[in-house]
XYZ file of C-alpha atoms in Angstrom:
331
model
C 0.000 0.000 0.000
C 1.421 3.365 -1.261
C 0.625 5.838 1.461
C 1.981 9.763 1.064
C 1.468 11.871 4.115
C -2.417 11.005 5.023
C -3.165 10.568 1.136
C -3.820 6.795 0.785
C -3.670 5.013 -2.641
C -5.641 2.229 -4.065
C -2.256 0.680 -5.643
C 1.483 1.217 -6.411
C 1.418 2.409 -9.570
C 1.699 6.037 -10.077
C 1.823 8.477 -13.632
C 4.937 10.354 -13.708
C 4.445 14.359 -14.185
C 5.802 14.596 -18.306
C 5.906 18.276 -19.144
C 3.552 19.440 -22.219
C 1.604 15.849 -21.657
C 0.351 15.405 -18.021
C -2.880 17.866 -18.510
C -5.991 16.911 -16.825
C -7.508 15.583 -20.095
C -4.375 12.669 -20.223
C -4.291 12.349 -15.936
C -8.082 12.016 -16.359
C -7.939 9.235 -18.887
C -5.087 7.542 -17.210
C -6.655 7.510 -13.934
C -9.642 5.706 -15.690
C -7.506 2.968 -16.616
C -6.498 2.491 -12.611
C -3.422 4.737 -11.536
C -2.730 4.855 -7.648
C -1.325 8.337 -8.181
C -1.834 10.781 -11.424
C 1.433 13.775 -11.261
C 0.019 16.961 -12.695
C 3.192 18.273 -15.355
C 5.635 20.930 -13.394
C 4.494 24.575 -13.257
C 6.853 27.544 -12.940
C 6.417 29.195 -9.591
C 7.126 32.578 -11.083
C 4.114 32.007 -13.461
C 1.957 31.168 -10.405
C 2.776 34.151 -8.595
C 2.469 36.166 -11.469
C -0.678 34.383 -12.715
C 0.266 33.950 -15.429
C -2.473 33.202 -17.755
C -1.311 29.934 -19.171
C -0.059 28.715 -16.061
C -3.021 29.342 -14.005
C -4.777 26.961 -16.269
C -1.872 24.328 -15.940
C -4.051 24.318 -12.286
C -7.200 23.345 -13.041
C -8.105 19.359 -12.472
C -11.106 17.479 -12.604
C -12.170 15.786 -9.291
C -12.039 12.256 -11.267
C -8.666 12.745 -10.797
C -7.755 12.302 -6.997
C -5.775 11.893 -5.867
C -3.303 14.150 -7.693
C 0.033 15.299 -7.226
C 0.816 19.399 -8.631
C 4.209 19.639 -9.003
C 5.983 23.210 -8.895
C 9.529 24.549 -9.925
C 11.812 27.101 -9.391
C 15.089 28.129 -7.914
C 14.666 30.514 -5.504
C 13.325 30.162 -1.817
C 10.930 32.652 -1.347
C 8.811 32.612 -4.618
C 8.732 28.237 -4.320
C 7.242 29.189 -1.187
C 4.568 31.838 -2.722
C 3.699 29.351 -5.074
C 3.540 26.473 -2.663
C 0.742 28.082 -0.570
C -1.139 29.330 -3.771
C -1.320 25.779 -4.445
C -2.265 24.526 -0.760
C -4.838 27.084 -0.391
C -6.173 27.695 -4.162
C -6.249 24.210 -5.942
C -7.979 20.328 -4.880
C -4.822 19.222 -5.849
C -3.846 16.329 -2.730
C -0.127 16.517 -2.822
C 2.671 19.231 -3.454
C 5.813 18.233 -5.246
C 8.349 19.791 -6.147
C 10.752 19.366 -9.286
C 13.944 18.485 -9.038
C 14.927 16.145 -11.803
C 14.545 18.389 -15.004
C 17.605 18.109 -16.959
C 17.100 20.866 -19.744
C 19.208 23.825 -20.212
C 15.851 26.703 -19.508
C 15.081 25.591 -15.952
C 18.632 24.329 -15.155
C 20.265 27.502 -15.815
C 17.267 29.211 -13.256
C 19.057 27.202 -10.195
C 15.620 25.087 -10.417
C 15.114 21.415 -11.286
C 17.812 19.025 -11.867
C 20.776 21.785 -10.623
C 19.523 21.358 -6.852
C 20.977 18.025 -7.267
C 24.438 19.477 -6.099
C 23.616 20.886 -3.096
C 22.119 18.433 -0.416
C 21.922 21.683 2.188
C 19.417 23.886 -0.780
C 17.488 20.381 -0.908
C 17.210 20.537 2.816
C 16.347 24.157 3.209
C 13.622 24.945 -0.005
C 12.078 21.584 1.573
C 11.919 22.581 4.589
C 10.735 26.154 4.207
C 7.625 24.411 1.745
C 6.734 22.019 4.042
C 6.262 24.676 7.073
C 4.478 26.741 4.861
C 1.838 23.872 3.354
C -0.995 21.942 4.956
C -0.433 19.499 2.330
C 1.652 16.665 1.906
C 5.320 17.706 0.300
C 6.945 15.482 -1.980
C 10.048 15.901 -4.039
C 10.595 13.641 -7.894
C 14.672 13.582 -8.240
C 17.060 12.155 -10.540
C 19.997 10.112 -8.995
C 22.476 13.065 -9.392
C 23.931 15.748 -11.647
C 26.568 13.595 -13.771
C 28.760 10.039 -12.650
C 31.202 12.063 -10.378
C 28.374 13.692 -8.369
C 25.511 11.601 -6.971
C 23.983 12.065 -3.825
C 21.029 10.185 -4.343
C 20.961 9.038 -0.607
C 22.069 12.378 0.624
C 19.953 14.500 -0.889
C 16.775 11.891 -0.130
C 17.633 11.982 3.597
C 17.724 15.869 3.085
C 14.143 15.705 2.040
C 13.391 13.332 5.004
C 15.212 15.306 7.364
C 13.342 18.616 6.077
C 9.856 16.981 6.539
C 9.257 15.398 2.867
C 6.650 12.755 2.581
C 7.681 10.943 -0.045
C 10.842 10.853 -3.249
C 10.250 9.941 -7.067
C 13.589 8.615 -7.806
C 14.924 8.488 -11.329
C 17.761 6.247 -11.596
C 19.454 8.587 -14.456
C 21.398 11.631 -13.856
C 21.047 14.805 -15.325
C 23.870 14.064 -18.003
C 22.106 11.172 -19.152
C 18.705 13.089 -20.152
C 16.717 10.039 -21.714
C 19.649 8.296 -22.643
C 21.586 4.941 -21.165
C 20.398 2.784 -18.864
C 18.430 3.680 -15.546
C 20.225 2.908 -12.621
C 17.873 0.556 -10.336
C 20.792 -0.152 -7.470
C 19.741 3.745 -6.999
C 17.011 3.214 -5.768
C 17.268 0.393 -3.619
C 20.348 2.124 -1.903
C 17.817 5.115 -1.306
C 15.276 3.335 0.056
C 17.318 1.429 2.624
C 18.764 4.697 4.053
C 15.504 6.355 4.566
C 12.037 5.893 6.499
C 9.464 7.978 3.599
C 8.363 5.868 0.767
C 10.133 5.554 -2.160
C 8.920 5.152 -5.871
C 11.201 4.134 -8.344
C 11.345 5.610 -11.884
C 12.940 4.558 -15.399
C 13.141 2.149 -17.759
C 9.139 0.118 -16.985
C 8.423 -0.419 -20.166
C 6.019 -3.690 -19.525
C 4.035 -4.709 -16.457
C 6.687 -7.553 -15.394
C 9.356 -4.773 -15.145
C 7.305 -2.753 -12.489
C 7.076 -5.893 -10.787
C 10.849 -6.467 -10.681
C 11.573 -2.837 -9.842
C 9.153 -3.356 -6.791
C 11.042 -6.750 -5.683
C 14.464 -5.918 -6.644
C 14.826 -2.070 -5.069
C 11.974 -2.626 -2.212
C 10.984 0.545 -3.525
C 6.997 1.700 -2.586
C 5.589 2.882 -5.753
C 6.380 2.837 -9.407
C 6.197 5.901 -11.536
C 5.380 5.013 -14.960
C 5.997 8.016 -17.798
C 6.647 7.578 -21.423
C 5.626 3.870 -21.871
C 2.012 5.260 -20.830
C 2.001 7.519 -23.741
C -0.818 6.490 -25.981
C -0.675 3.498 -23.738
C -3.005 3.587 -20.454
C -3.271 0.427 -21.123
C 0.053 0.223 -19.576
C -1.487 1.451 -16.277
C -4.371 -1.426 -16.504
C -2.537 -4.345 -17.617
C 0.581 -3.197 -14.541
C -2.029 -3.156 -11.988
C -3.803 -6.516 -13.012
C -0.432 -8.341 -13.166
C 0.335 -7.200 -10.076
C -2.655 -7.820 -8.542
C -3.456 -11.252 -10.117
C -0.619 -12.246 -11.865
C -2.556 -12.084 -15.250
C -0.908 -10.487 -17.889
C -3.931 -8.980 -19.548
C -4.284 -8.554 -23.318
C -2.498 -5.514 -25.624
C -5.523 -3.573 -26.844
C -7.428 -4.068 -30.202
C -6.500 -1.177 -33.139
C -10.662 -0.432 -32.284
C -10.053 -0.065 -28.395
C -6.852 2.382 -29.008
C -8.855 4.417 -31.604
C -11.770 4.978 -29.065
C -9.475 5.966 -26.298
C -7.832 8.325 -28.181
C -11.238 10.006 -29.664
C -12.412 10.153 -26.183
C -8.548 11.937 -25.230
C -9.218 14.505 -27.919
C -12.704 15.441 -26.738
C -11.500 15.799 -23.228
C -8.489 17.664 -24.891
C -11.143 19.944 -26.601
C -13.084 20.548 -23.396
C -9.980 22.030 -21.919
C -8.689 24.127 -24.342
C -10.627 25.604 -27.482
C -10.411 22.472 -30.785
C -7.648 24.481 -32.591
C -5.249 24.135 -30.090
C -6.287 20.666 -28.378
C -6.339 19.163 -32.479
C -3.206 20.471 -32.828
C -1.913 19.374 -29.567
C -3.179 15.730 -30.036
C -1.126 15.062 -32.980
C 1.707 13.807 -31.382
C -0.731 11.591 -28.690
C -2.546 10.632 -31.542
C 0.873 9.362 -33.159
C 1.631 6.867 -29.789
C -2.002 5.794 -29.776
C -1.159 4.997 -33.418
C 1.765 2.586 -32.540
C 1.211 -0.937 -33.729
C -1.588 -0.311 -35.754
C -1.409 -1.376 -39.845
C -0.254 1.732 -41.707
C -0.141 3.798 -39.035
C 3.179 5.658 -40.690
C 1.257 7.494 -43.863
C -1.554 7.925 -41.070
C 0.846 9.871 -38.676
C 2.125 12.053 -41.852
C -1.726 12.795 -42.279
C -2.133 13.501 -38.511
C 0.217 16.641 -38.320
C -2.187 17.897 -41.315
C -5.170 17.709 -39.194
C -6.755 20.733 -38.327
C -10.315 20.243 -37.093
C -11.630 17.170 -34.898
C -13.747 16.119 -37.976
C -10.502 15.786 -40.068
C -9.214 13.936 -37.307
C -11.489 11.766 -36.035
C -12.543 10.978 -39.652
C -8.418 9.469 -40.652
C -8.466 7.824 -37.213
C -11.466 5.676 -37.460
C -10.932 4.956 -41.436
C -7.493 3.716 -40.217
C -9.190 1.139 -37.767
C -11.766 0.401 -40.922
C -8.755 -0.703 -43.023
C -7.237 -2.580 -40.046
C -10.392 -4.496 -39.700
C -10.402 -5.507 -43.278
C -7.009 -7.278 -43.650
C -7.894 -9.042 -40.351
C -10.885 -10.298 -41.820
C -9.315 -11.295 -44.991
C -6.340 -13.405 -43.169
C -9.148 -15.075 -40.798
C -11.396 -15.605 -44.457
């Protein structure tokens, strides 16, 4: 049982917070397919506390949702703090994180995500201020370290212990890696057995028998799942069931992934106006797409879409055609 603060989940298996994907229309859809734990994407404390337009909608989540995690960034003390109890006292949101794991160059070179990886003491301190200024649980989602020759995993989680954290996302990849190499699983099983908050390990599930194997092998409390749920949820359903059961549940039918992602785009469309949620949902559309007969002239045809009509129109004539040649091969 993953348990953050008071916030109890239902299972292990959390959605990590991917920036420019984690919107309320993907966490809601997600969540339908049985995560423990949706993570809203990060949101720039600055924007918050200069409500900013775009940001202030970043906020907004549906109460299907919960519980949710809002994750906030930034590099300075006082404005994280701002932000933190704009959060607390202005959104339903159940848990507080904050970011420390981004690796690119924009919020790096703004002392904020990945760069507090150097400095166990900052960790301790931005935690700690956060944490006395929130009702709310405070959780931090880390990478391992900043490069091979500095990795404080351990230090920097007991920093977050020590400053009243509830819980740490651990990436096993350091900033230098970005996406790249292999994700470092010893990590997180070092980090777990020198703190007493739960631990959920991140990188490299790509099936529901790795989650399981991260869970035995690091003794870590939750898995965060990110890019293998993209155009996937099905990754969240089938991880839970094996987990639960032992069942490894069936991949999803070309018709099943083509009525999830309709139903992602109308959600998408709800949020935002259908000019930007169409365009938007062309690269979703693209790993819904994955595995499905043709689907490489289809993507090409995707990124020309302009209207739901257009789009919903190529998706479902792309399942028609898929439906065909199956019949044929069983004929």
């Amino acid at each position: 049982m993953l348990k953050i603060g008071d916030i109890v989940m239902k299972n292990p298996i959390v959605l990590a917070p991917m920036a420019g994907v984690c919107n309320s229309a993907f966490r809601l859809t997600v969540k339908e397919f049985g995560a423990g734990l949706v993570c809203a994407e990060m949101v720039s404390d600055k924007g918050i506390l200069y409500k900013n337009k775009k940001t202030m909608n970043m906020l907004y989540m549906d109460e299907g949702e919960k519980p949710l995690s809002l994750q906030i960034f930034g590099g300075e003390k006082e404005s994280l703090v701002e932000a933190a109890k704009f959060v607390d006292k202005n959104t339903n949101a159940d848990i507080i994180d904050i970011n420390m794991g981004c690796p690119v160059p924009k919020i790096t070179k703004v002392d904020a995500g990945a760069k507090w990886l150097l400095d166990p003491n900052k960790i301790y301190e931005m935690v700690a201020a956060v944490v006395d200024a929130v009702d709310k649980p405070v959780t931090v989602k880390m990478r391992m370290g900043w490069d091979e020759e500095h990795i404080y995993a351990v230090e920097n989680a007991q920093a977050v212990e020590r400053a009243g954290g509830s819980a740490v996302a651990l990436h096993g990849r350091t900033r230098y890696q970005m996406y790249e190499g292999k994700s470092n699983w010893d990590i997180i099983r070092q980090v777990k057995q020198s703190v007493g908050i739960p631990i959920i390990g991140n990188g490299d599930v790509q099936t529901p028998q790795d989650a399981k194997r991260m869970l035995e092998e690091t003794g870590c409390d939750g898995v965060m799942i990110g890019r293998a749920a993209l155009g996937n949820p099905w990754m969240i359903y089938r991880t839970v069931k094996y987990l639960e059961t032992g069942e490894l549940m069936e991949e999803p039918s070309a018709r099943e992934k083509i009525d999830v992602c309709i139903l992602h785009l109308d959600r998408l469309i709800d949020l935002k106006n259908e000019n930007i949620a169409v365009r938007e949902m062309r690269k979703h559309a693209a790993w819904y797409l994955k595995g499905i007969r043709g689907n490489g002239e289809a993507r090409n045809a995707i990124n020309e879409c302009n209207t739901r009509e257009e789009m919903v129109s190529l998706l479902t004539s792309l399942v028609s055609d898929e439906e065909v040649e199956m019949q044929k091969q069983v004929g």
